[in-house]
CSV table of C-alpha atoms and ligand atoms in Angstrom, one decimal:
chain,number,residue,atom,x,y,z
A,1,MET,CA,3.7,30.7,19.9
A,2,ASP,CA,2.9,34.8,18.3
A,3,THR,CA,-0.6,36.4,18.7
A,4,GLN,CA,-0.7,36.1,14.4
A,5,SER,CA,-0.4,32.7,14.1
A,6,ASN,CA,-3.0,32.2,17.6
A,7,ALA,CA,-5.0,34.2,15.6
A,8,ALA,CA,-4.4,31.8,12.2
A,9,LEU,CA,-4.6,28.5,14.3
A,10,SER,CA,-8.7,29.7,15.2
A,11,ASN,CA,-9.2,30.4,11.7
A,12,LEU,CA,-7.3,26.9,10.4
A,13,GLY,CA,-10.5,25.6,9.2
A,14,ALA,CA,-11.8,28.5,7.2
A,15,LEU,CA,-7.8,28.6,6.0
A,16,ASP,CA,-8.0,25.6,4.5
A,17,ALA,CA,-10.7,26.0,2.4
A,18,ALA,CA,-9.6,28.9,0.6
A,19,HIS,CA,-5.7,27.4,0.0
A,20,HIS,CA,-5.6,24.2,0.2
A,21,LEU,CA,-6.4,21.4,-2.2
A,22,HIS,CA,-6.2,18.1,-1.3
A,23,PRO,CA,-5.2,15.0,-3.1
A,24,PHE,CA,-8.3,12.6,-4.0
A,25,SER,CA,-11.2,15.1,-2.6
A,26,ASP,CA,-13.9,16.4,-4.3
A,27,MET,CA,-13.2,20.2,-2.8
A,28,LYS,CA,-16.5,21.7,-3.0
A,29,LYS,CA,-18.3,19.1,-1.0
A,30,LEU,CA,-15.1,19.1,1.0
A,31,ASN,CA,-15.3,22.9,2.1
A,32,ALA,CA,-18.7,22.6,2.3
A,33,VAL,CA,-18.3,20.3,5.9
A,34,GLY,CA,-15.5,21.2,6.1
A,35,THR,CA,-12.3,18.7,7.4
A,36,ARG,CA,-11.0,17.1,9.9
A,37,ILE,CA,-8.0,18.8,11.6
A,38,ILE,CA,-5.7,16.1,13.9
A,39,GLU,CA,-3.0,18.3,15.9
A,40,ARG,CA,-0.9,15.4,17.8
A,41,ALA,CA,-1.2,11.3,17.8
A,42,GLU,CA,0.5,9.0,20.1
A,43,GLY,CA,1.1,5.0,19.7
A,44,SER,CA,-1.9,3.6,18.2
A,45,TYR,CA,-4.2,7.2,18.7
A,46,ILE,CA,-4.7,10.3,16.3
A,47,PHE,CA,-6.2,13.7,18.7
A,48,ASP,CA,-8.1,16.5,16.8
A,49,ASN,CA,-7.9,20.0,17.2
A,50,HIS,CA,-11.2,19.2,19.9
A,51,GLY,CA,-9.1,17.2,21.7
A,52,LYS,CA,-11.3,14.4,20.8
A,53,ARG,CA,-9.1,10.8,20.5
A,54,TYR,CA,-9.6,8.4,17.7
A,55,LEU,CA,-7.8,4.8,17.1
A,56,ASP,CA,-6.0,4.9,14.0
A,57,GLY,CA,-7.2,1.5,12.7
A,58,PHE,CA,-5.4,2.8,9.5
A,59,ALA,CA,-1.6,3.9,10.5
A,60,GLY,CA,-1.8,7.0,8.7
A,61,LEU,CA,-2.2,5.7,5.4
A,62,TRP,CA,-1.1,1.8,5.4
A,63,CYS,CA,2.4,3.6,6.6
A,64,VAL,CA,2.9,4.2,10.2
A,65,ASN,CA,4.0,1.1,11.2
A,66,ILE,CA,5.9,1.1,14.6
A,67,GLY,CA,2.8,3.4,15.8
A,68,TYR,CA,3.0,8.1,16.9
A,69,GLY,CA,5.6,9.8,18.9
A,70,ARG,CA,8.6,7.2,18.3
A,71,LYS,CA,11.1,10.1,20.4
A,72,GLU,CA,14.2,7.9,18.6
A,73,ILE,CA,12.8,8.7,14.8
A,74,ALA,CA,12.5,12.4,16.1
A,75,ASP,CA,16.6,12.3,17.7
A,76,ALA,CA,17.9,10.0,14.9
A,77,VAL,CA,16.5,12.6,12.1
A,78,TYR,CA,17.4,15.6,14.3
A,79,ARG,CA,20.9,14.2,14.5
A,80,GLN,CA,21.1,14.4,10.5
A,81,MET,CA,19.9,17.4,10.3
A,82,ASN,CA,22.6,18.6,12.4
A,83,GLU,CA,25.4,16.6,10.6
A,84,LEU,CA,24.6,16.5,6.9
A,85,PRO,CA,21.2,17.6,6.0
A,86,TYR,CA,21.5,17.4,2.6
A,87,TYR,CA,23.0,16.0,0.1
A,88,ASN,CA,22.9,14.4,-3.7
A,89,THR,CA,23.5,10.7,-4.7
A,90,PHE,CA,24.5,12.1,-8.3
A,91,PHE,CA,28.0,13.0,-9.8
A,92,GLY,CA,29.8,9.7,-7.5
A,93,THR,CA,28.5,10.8,-4.4
A,94,THR,CA,26.8,9.2,-1.7
A,95,THR,CA,26.4,9.6,2.2
A,96,PRO,CA,26.3,7.1,5.2
A,97,PRO,CA,22.4,7.1,5.7
A,98,ALA,CA,21.9,6.4,2.2
A,99,VAL,CA,24.6,3.4,1.9
A,100,LEU,CA,23.4,1.4,5.0
A,101,LEU,CA,19.8,1.7,4.5
A,102,ALA,CA,20.3,0.5,1.0
A,103,GLN,CA,22.7,-2.5,2.9
A,104,LYS,CA,19.6,-3.4,5.3
A,105,ILE,CA,16.8,-3.3,3.2
A,106,THR,CA,17.9,-6.2,1.1
A,107,SER,CA,19.5,-8.2,4.3
A,108,HIS,CA,15.8,-8.3,4.5
A,109,ALA,CA,14.7,-9.0,0.7
A,110,GLY,CA,16.1,-12.6,0.2
A,111,ALA,CA,18.9,-13.7,-1.4
A,112,LYS,CA,18.7,-12.1,-4.6
A,113,MET,CA,17.1,-9.3,-3.8
A,114,ASN,CA,20.3,-7.0,-3.6
A,115,ARG,CA,20.7,-3.2,-4.6
A,116,VAL,CA,17.9,-0.3,-4.0
A,117,PHE,CA,17.2,2.7,-6.1
A,118,PHE,CA,15.8,5.6,-3.5
A,119,THR,CA,13.1,7.8,-4.6
A,120,GLY,CA,10.7,9.9,-2.7
A,121,SER,CA,7.8,8.4,-2.8
A,122,GLY,CA,5.5,5.0,-4.0
A,123,SER,CA,5.2,6.4,-7.0
A,124,GLU,CA,8.3,7.5,-8.0
A,125,ALA,CA,9.3,4.3,-7.4
A,126,ASN,CA,6.1,2.2,-9.9
A,127,ASP,CA,8.0,5.3,-12.4
A,128,THR,CA,11.7,4.2,-11.8
A,129,TRP,CA,10.9,0.4,-12.6
A,130,PHE,CA,8.7,1.1,-15.3
A,131,ARG,CA,11.3,2.7,-17.2
A,132,MET,CA,14.3,-0.1,-15.7
A,133,ALA,CA,12.4,-3.1,-16.4
A,134,ARG,CA,12.6,-1.3,-20.7
A,135,VAL,CA,16.2,-0.4,-20.0
A,136,TYR,CA,16.8,-4.2,-18.6
A,137,TRP,CA,15.8,-5.5,-21.8
A,138,ALA,CA,16.9,-2.8,-24.9
A,139,ALA,CA,19.9,-3.9,-23.3
A,140,LEU,CA,19.8,-7.9,-23.9
A,141,GLY,CA,19.3,-7.0,-27.2
A,142,LYS,CA,15.5,-7.0,-26.8
A,143,PRO,CA,14.1,-3.0,-27.3
A,144,THR,CA,10.6,-4.3,-28.6
A,145,LYS,CA,9.7,-5.8,-25.2
A,146,LYS,CA,8.3,-2.9,-23.7
A,147,THR,CA,4.5,-3.9,-22.7
A,148,ILE,CA,3.8,-3.5,-18.9
A,149,ILE,CA,0.5,-5.8,-18.1
A,150,ALA,CA,-0.9,-5.1,-14.4
A,151,ARG,CA,-4.5,-4.7,-13.0
A,152,LYS,CA,-7.7,-3.6,-13.1
A,153,ASN,CA,-8.5,-2.4,-9.2
A,154,GLY,CA,-4.7,-2.3,-9.1
A,155,TYR,CA,-3.1,1.0,-7.5
A,156,HIS,CA,0.2,2.0,-8.5
A,157,GLY,CA,0.0,6.2,-7.1
A,158,SER,CA,-1.0,8.8,-8.8
A,159,THR,CA,1.7,10.3,-11.0
A,160,VAL,CA,1.4,9.7,-14.4
A,161,ALA,CA,3.2,5.8,-14.9
A,162,GLY,CA,1.7,5.6,-11.6
A,163,ALA,CA,-1.7,6.0,-12.7
A,164,SER,CA,-1.9,4.4,-15.6
A,165,LEU,CA,-0.1,1.0,-13.9
A,166,GLY,CA,-3.2,1.7,-11.3
A,167,GLY,CA,-6.4,-0.2,-12.3
A,168,MET,CA,-9.1,2.1,-11.4
A,169,LYS,CA,-10.8,3.5,-14.1
A,170,TRP,CA,-12.2,6.9,-12.6
A,171,MET,CA,-8.6,7.5,-12.0
A,172,HIS,CA,-8.2,7.0,-16.3
A,173,GLU,CA,-11.0,8.9,-16.7
A,174,GLN,CA,-8.6,12.7,-15.7
A,175,GLY,CA,-6.3,13.4,-18.1
A,176,ASP,CA,-5.7,10.6,-20.4
A,177,LEU,CA,-4.4,8.0,-19.0
A,178,PRO,CA,-3.4,5.0,-19.3
A,179,ILE,CA,-0.4,6.2,-21.4
A,180,PRO,CA,0.2,4.0,-24.1
A,181,GLY,CA,2.3,0.3,-23.0
A,182,VAL,CA,0.0,-0.4,-20.6
A,183,VAL,CA,-2.4,-3.1,-21.0
A,184,HIS,CA,-4.9,-4.8,-18.0
A,185,ILE,CA,-5.8,-7.6,-17.1
A,186,GLY,CA,-8.7,-8.8,-14.2
A,187,GLN,CA,-8.2,-9.0,-10.4
A,188,PRO,CA,-8.2,-12.4,-8.2
A,189,PHE,CA,-11.9,-10.6,-6.7
A,190,TRP,CA,-13.3,-14.0,-5.7
A,191,TYR,CA,-16.1,-12.3,-4.0
A,192,GLY,CA,-17.2,-10.1,-5.7
A,193,GLU,CA,-16.7,-11.8,-9.6
A,194,GLY,CA,-16.1,-15.3,-8.5
A,195,GLY,CA,-19.2,-16.5,-10.0
A,196,ASP,CA,-19.6,-20.4,-9.5
A,197,LEU,CA,-16.0,-21.2,-9.7
A,198,SER,CA,-14.4,-21.8,-6.2
A,199,PRO,CA,-12.2,-19.4,-5.1
A,200,ALA,CA,-9.2,-21.7,-5.6
A,201,GLU,CA,-10.0,-22.5,-10.1
A,202,PHE,CA,-11.2,-18.9,-9.5
A,203,GLY,CA,-7.5,-17.3,-8.7
A,204,LEU,CA,-6.2,-20.3,-12.2
A,205,LYS,CA,-8.6,-18.3,-14.2
A,206,VAL,CA,-7.8,-15.2,-13.3
A,207,ALA,CA,-3.8,-16.1,-13.3
A,208,ARG,CA,-4.2,-17.1,-16.3
A,209,GLU,CA,-5.4,-13.9,-17.8
A,210,LEU,CA,-2.0,-13.3,-18.0
A,211,GLU,CA,-0.4,-15.8,-20.0
A,212,GLU,CA,-3.9,-14.9,-22.3
A,213,LYS,CA,-2.6,-11.7,-22.6
A,214,ILE,CA,1.0,-12.2,-22.9
A,215,ASP,CA,0.1,-14.6,-25.9
A,216,GLU,CA,-2.0,-12.2,-27.7
A,217,LEU,CA,0.3,-10.2,-27.4
A,218,GLY,CA,3.5,-12.0,-28.0
A,219,GLU,CA,6.1,-12.2,-25.9
A,220,ASP,CA,8.7,-10.5,-27.9
A,221,ASN,CA,6.3,-6.7,-26.4
A,222,VAL,CA,6.0,-7.6,-23.4
A,223,ALA,CA,8.4,-6.6,-20.0
A,224,ALA,CA,6.6,-7.3,-16.9
A,225,PHE,CA,4.0,-8.3,-15.4
A,226,VAL,CA,2.7,-5.9,-12.2
A,227,ALA,CA,0.3,-6.5,-8.4
A,228,GLU,CA,0.3,-5.9,-5.9
A,229,PRO,CA,0.9,-8.9,-3.1
A,230,ILE,CA,-2.5,-7.5,-1.8
A,231,GLN,CA,-4.0,-5.3,-3.5
A,232,GLY,CA,-4.6,-2.1,-0.7
A,233,ALA,CA,-6.4,0.4,-2.3
A,234,GLY,CA,-8.3,-1.9,-4.0
A,235,GLY,CA,-9.7,-3.0,-0.7
A,236,VAL,CA,-7.9,-5.0,0.7
A,237,ILE,CA,-8.8,-7.7,-2.2
A,238,VAL,CA,-6.3,-11.1,-0.8
A,239,PRO,CA,-6.0,-13.6,-3.5
A,240,PRO,CA,-6.9,-17.3,-3.4
A,241,GLU,CA,-4.0,-19.5,-2.6
A,242,THR,CA,-3.9,-21.0,-5.9
A,243,TYR,CA,-3.5,-17.3,-7.7
A,244,TRP,CA,0.4,-16.1,-7.4
A,245,PRO,CA,2.5,-19.7,-7.8
A,246,GLU,CA,0.5,-19.8,-11.1
A,247,ILE,CA,1.3,-15.7,-11.9
A,248,ALA,CA,5.4,-16.7,-10.9
A,249,ARG,CA,4.8,-19.8,-13.8
A,250,ILE,CA,3.9,-17.9,-15.7
A,251,CYS,CA,6.4,-15.0,-15.5
A,252,LYS,CA,9.3,-17.6,-15.4
A,253,ALA,CA,7.8,-19.3,-18.7
A,254,ARG,CA,7.1,-16.6,-20.4
A,255,ASN,CA,10.5,-14.9,-19.6
A,256,ILE,CA,8.8,-11.6,-18.2
A,257,LEU,CA,9.7,-9.7,-15.2
A,258,LEU,CA,7.2,-10.0,-12.2
A,259,VAL,CA,6.8,-7.0,-10.3
A,260,SER,CA,6.0,-6.9,-6.9
A,261,ASP,CA,4.9,-3.9,-5.6
A,262,GLU,CA,5.8,-3.5,-1.7
A,263,VAL,CA,5.0,-0.6,-0.8
A,264,ILE,CA,1.8,-1.3,0.9
A,265,CYS,CA,2.6,-4.6,2.2
A,266,GLY,CA,6.4,-4.8,3.0
A,267,PHE,CA,8.2,-4.2,6.5
A,268,GLY,CA,5.6,-6.1,8.2
A,269,ARG,CA,2.6,-5.5,7.3
A,270,THR,CA,1.5,-8.8,6.2
A,271,GLY,CA,3.5,-10.7,9.4
A,272,HIS,CA,6.6,-11.3,6.5
A,273,TRP,CA,9.0,-8.2,6.1
A,274,PHE,CA,7.4,-8.1,2.3
A,275,GLY,CA,4.5,-9.5,0.9
A,276,TYR,CA,5.9,-12.1,-2.3
A,277,GLN,CA,7.3,-14.2,1.0
A,278,HIS,CA,4.0,-14.6,2.9
A,279,PHE,CA,3.1,-16.1,-1.0
A,280,GLY,CA,6.7,-17.8,-1.3
A,281,VAL,CA,7.3,-15.6,-4.8
A,282,GLU,CA,10.3,-14.8,-5.2
A,283,PRO,CA,9.7,-11.2,-7.7
A,284,ASP,CA,12.4,-9.1,-10.4
A,285,LEU,CA,11.7,-5.6,-8.9
A,286,ALA,CA,9.7,-4.8,-6.1
A,287,PRO,CA,8.6,-0.8,-5.9
A,288,ILE,CA,8.8,0.4,-1.9
A,289,ALA,CA,7.4,3.5,0.5
A,290,LYS,CA,5.0,4.0,3.1
A,291,GLY,CA,6.6,1.3,5.8
A,292,LEU,CA,9.6,1.9,5.0
A,293,SER,CA,9.7,5.2,7.2
A,294,SER,CA,6.6,5.1,9.0
A,295,GLY,CA,5.7,7.8,7.1
A,296,TYR,CA,7.3,9.3,9.4
A,297,LEU,CA,9.6,11.3,6.2
A,298,PRO,CA,8.7,11.0,2.4
A,299,ILE,CA,11.3,7.7,1.2
A,300,GLY,CA,10.6,4.8,-1.0
A,301,GLY,CA,12.5,3.1,-3.3
A,302,VAL,CA,12.7,0.4,-6.2
A,303,MET,CA,14.1,-3.2,-4.8
A,304,VAL,CA,16.4,-4.8,-7.5
A,305,SER,CA,17.3,-8.0,-8.0
A,306,ASP,CA,20.3,-9.4,-9.3
A,307,ARG,CA,19.2,-10.1,-13.1
A,308,VAL,CA,18.2,-6.9,-13.8
A,309,GLY,CA,20.6,-5.5,-11.5
A,310,ASP,CA,24.0,-7.4,-12.9
A,311,VAL,CA,22.4,-6.0,-16.5
A,312,LEU,CA,22.0,-2.5,-15.3
A,313,VAL,CA,24.8,-2.2,-13.5
A,314,ASN,CA,27.5,-4.5,-16.2
A,315,GLU,CA,25.1,-3.4,-19.6
A,316,VAL,CA,23.4,0.0,-19.4
A,317,GLY,CA,26.3,2.6,-18.6
A,318,ASP,CA,24.6,5.5,-17.7
A,319,PHE,CA,20.3,5.1,-16.7
A,320,ASN,CA,19.2,8.0,-16.5
A,321,HIS,CA,17.0,9.2,-14.6
A,322,GLY,CA,17.2,9.7,-10.6
A,323,PHE,CA,15.5,12.1,-8.1
A,324,THR,CA,16.9,15.7,-6.2
A,325,TYR,CA,15.8,14.3,-3.3
A,326,SER,CA,17.2,9.9,-4.2
A,327,GLY,CA,18.5,8.5,-0.7
A,328,HIS,CA,17.3,12.2,1.2
A,329,PRO,CA,20.1,11.7,4.0
A,330,VAL,CA,17.6,13.2,6.6
A,331,CYS,CA,14.7,10.4,5.5
A,332,ALA,CA,17.1,8.1,5.3
A,333,ALA,CA,18.3,8.4,8.9
A,334,ALA,CA,15.1,7.9,9.8
A,335,ALA,CA,13.9,5.1,7.7
A,336,LEU,CA,17.2,3.4,8.7
A,337,GLU,CA,16.1,3.7,12.6
A,338,ASN,CA,12.4,3.1,11.7
A,339,LEU,CA,14.0,-0.1,11.0
A,340,ARG,CA,16.2,-1.0,13.8
A,341,ILE,CA,12.8,-0.5,15.9
A,342,ILE,CA,10.8,-3.3,13.8
A,343,GLU,CA,13.7,-5.8,14.4
A,344,ASP,CA,14.5,-4.8,17.4
A,345,GLU,CA,10.8,-5.0,19.0
A,346,LYS,CA,10.5,-8.0,16.6
A,347,LEU,CA,7.1,-6.1,14.9
A,348,VAL,CA,6.9,-8.6,12.1
A,349,GLU,CA,7.3,-11.9,13.9
A,350,ARG,CA,4.5,-9.7,16.2
A,351,VAL,CA,2.5,-9.8,13.1
A,352,HIS,CA,2.8,-12.9,12.2
A,353,ASP,CA,2.5,-15.2,15.3
A,354,ASP,CA,0.5,-12.8,17.3
A,355,ILE,CA,-1.1,-10.0,16.9
A,356,GLY,CA,-1.9,-10.8,13.1
A,357,PRO,CA,-3.7,-13.9,13.9
A,358,TYR,CA,-5.8,-12.2,16.8
A,359,LEU,CA,-7.1,-9.3,14.0
A,360,ALA,CA,-8.2,-12.1,12.3
A,361,ALA,CA,-10.1,-13.8,14.5
A,362,GLY,CA,-11.1,-10.4,15.8
A,363,LEU,CA,-13.1,-10.0,12.1
A,364,LYS,CA,-14.4,-13.2,11.7
A,365,SER,CA,-16.0,-13.3,14.4
A,366,LEU,CA,-18.2,-10.5,12.8
A,367,GLU,CA,-19.3,-13.5,10.2
A,368,ASP,CA,-22.2,-13.5,12.2
A,369,HIS,CA,-23.8,-9.9,11.4
A,370,PRO,CA,-26.6,-9.9,9.1
A,371,ILE,CA,-24.2,-7.3,6.6
A,372,VAL,CA,-20.6,-9.6,6.7
A,373,GLY,CA,-20.5,-11.2,3.7
A,374,ASP,CA,-16.9,-12.1,4.1
A,375,THR,CA,-13.6,-11.3,6.2
A,376,GLN,CA,-10.1,-11.4,4.7
A,377,CYS,CA,-7.3,-11.0,7.1
A,378,VAL,CA,-3.2,-11.0,6.3
A,379,GLY,CA,-1.0,-10.0,9.2
A,380,LEU,CA,-2.2,-7.1,9.5
A,381,MET,CA,-4.3,-5.9,7.0
A,382,GLY,CA,-8.0,-7.8,7.0
A,383,ALA,CA,-11.3,-6.1,5.4
A,384,VAL,CA,-15.0,-7.1,6.1
A,385,GLN,CA,-17.0,-7.0,2.9
A,386,LEU,CA,-20.4,-6.4,3.5
A,387,ALA,CA,-23.2,-7.9,2.1
A,388,GLU,CA,-27.1,-8.1,1.1
A,389,ASP,CA,-27.4,-11.7,0.9
A,390,LYS,CA,-25.2,-13.5,2.8
A,391,ALA,CA,-26.0,-16.9,1.3
A,392,THR,CA,-26.4,-15.5,-2.9
A,393,ARG,CA,-22.9,-13.4,-2.0
A,394,LEU,CA,-25.6,-10.4,-3.3
A,395,ARG,CA,-23.9,-7.0,-2.8
A,396,PHE,CA,-25.8,-3.6,-2.0
A,397,GLU,CA,-27.0,-1.7,-5.2
A,398,ASP,CA,-25.1,0.9,-3.9
A,399,LYS,CA,-22.1,-0.3,-2.0
A,400,GLU,CA,-20.8,3.5,-1.6
A,401,LYS,CA,-23.4,4.2,0.5
A,402,ALA,CA,-23.4,1.3,2.6
A,403,GLY,CA,-19.5,1.6,2.9
A,404,VAL,CA,-19.5,5.4,4.1
A,405,MET,CA,-22.7,4.6,6.4
A,406,VAL,CA,-20.3,2.0,8.9
A,407,ARG,CA,-17.1,4.7,8.7
A,408,ASN,CA,-19.1,7.1,9.5
A,409,HIS,CA,-20.5,5.2,12.5
A,410,CYS,CA,-17.3,4.0,13.8
A,411,LEU,CA,-15.4,7.8,12.8
A,412,GLU,CA,-18.1,9.8,15.2
A,413,ASN,CA,-17.2,6.9,17.9
A,414,GLY,CA,-13.8,6.8,17.6
A,415,LEU,CA,-12.2,4.6,15.1
A,416,VAL,CA,-10.4,5.8,11.7
A,417,LEU,CA,-11.4,3.0,9.7
A,418,ARG,CA,-11.6,3.0,5.8
A,419,ALA,CA,-13.9,2.4,2.9
A,420,THR,CA,-13.6,1.0,-0.6
A,421,GLY,CA,-17.2,0.6,-2.5
A,422,ASP,CA,-18.6,-1.9,0.3
A,423,ARG,CA,-15.3,-3.4,1.7
A,424,MET,CA,-14.2,-2.3,5.3
A,425,LEU,CA,-10.9,-1.9,5.5
A,426,PHE,CA,-8.1,-2.7,8.2
A,427,SER,CA,-4.8,-1.6,8.8
A,428,PRO,CA,-3.5,-0.6,12.1
A,429,PRO,CA,0.1,0.1,13.3
A,430,LEU,CA,1.9,-3.0,13.8
A,431,ILE,CA,2.1,-2.0,17.3
A,432,ILE,CA,-1.4,-1.8,18.3
A,433,THR,CA,-3.0,-3.9,21.4
A,434,ARG,CA,-4.2,-6.6,21.8
A,435,ALA,CA,-7.4,-4.6,23.7
A,436,GLU,CA,-7.2,-1.6,21.3
A,437,VAL,CA,-7.9,-4.5,18.3
A,438,ASP,CA,-11.7,-5.8,20.8
A,439,GLN,CA,-11.6,-2.4,20.9
A,440,MET,CA,-11.6,-1.5,16.6
A,441,VAL,CA,-14.0,-5.1,16.3
A,442,GLU,CA,-16.5,-3.5,18.7
A,443,THR,CA,-16.0,-0.3,18.0
A,444,THR,CA,-16.9,-1.2,14.3
A,445,ARG,CA,-20.1,-4.7,15.3
A,446,LYS,CA,-21.6,-0.6,15.8
A,447,GLY,CA,-21.4,0.9,12.9
A,448,LEU,CA,-22.5,-2.5,11.1
A,449,ASP,CA,-25.8,-2.8,13.4
A,450,HIS,CA,-26.4,1.1,12.6
A,451,ALA,CA,-26.1,0.5,8.9
A,452,LEU,CA,-27.9,-2.4,9.1
A,453,LYS,CA,-31.4,-0.4,10.9
A,454,GLU,CA,-30.3,2.8,8.0
A,455,LEU,CA,-30.4,0.2,5.6
A,456,LYS,CA,-33.2,-2.6,6.0
A,457,GLY,CA,-35.2,-0.4,8.2
B,501,LIG,C1,0.6,4.2,-1.9
B,501,LIG,C2,0.4,3.5,-3.0
B,501,LIG,C3,1.3,4.2,-4.2
B,501,LIG,C4,2.1,5.1,-4.3
B,501,LIG,O1,2.9,6.0,-2.8
B,501,LIG,P1,2.8,7.5,-3.0
B,501,LIG,O2,3.9,7.5,-2.0
B,501,LIG,O3,1.6,7.6,-2.1
B,501,LIG,O4,3.1,7.7,-3.9
B,501,LIG,C5,1.9,2.5,-4.7
B,501,LIG,N1,1.2,1.6,-4.8
B,501,LIG,C6,0.4,0.9,-3.7
B,501,LIG,C7,1.1,-0.2,-3.8
B,501,LIG,C8,0.5,2.3,-2.3
B,501,LIG,O5,-0.6,1.5,-2.0
């Protein structure tokens, strides 16, 4: 490296503060404390510019399913770059990796899910099905079926449609969202909102909010319902078992499309290829991204069932939608190699049969801690719910403070976790070892001890 870039490297923090705006960040506060600079990674570990090692309990941002440093992906990308670095899939052309990837994805998606529309990200995937669902109903002569029902505290990305579908109030407040035609119902968060109902009763109750909302709007005005199988950014909220079957029943009875946002839950995270398979439901549309390429290169898409796909292909004519990078050959090559690794190393089975239950047991062992109210875990997607009083499910007055306290203590001790309010979130690479899970659980317990002392004296 030349002297100029060496000088720049030693000064990265200052340059970052001066020139780089970060996502979901208060830049004034961030610039005051400075950013952490991550330089390299291997397996389940990341390393910062001081050489400090962290166990990545979050797989980057829910995405590095196969772990870091997989040379096979680098090689596949290098080969594809040399062969064909870019070509579009507009105007009657296609590229080998895009075709093969579409086939490979659908081979795991169930008998009725046979087509994929590619995008560059999960947000674009949500924007894509948003239009697709309306186009579908219009093609069937029902142009008034337009409204999309989504959920409070759901997350579907940061584009205008994605953020509108999401149910984050603090996102809606910026930029005058949601856009018209999107409405929200309650979330299946029993611990926080279930009151005196049993989880099973509460699951049915919130699912039936969908039926009530459809009837209020009129079935002829509703296009689709969208939800994450397990809410991710909202706090790894695993719904009660009664929830998804009731949702599926209502969508069918009221003739609206069911959209399962698989951006986090897809590609092994839940111990199945897709989150809807864990809950035994069959969606009509399913946005994907993140684990599709394990984050090595950006790529997303929408899986399209035959119900919608056949109409799109046979009735619609031009679907006037697409991205320069739809089916990008290099990103597709990375994704293909990623899926080959997931298949060959049987990572989905590993999560389902071995390491998923092991993490669940590890988190469960934390339930004896004085400030842990509950834990939830499906596959390698887990949450630890903090509580002020376990017996009454009383939560801390300042939820943010409690979560940040545990998170920061873990970070100091070499573990990256995420806190959403008073829920500690776990989403490690699918290749994480049992010893690493043990380390994650032990470090979390120390973080909890620290927070207990700070919060309760
Ligand atoms: C991350 C995420 C998105 C958005 O994906 P981006 O690639 O960040 O645009 C959409 N839906 C869910 C469920 C997500 O977790």
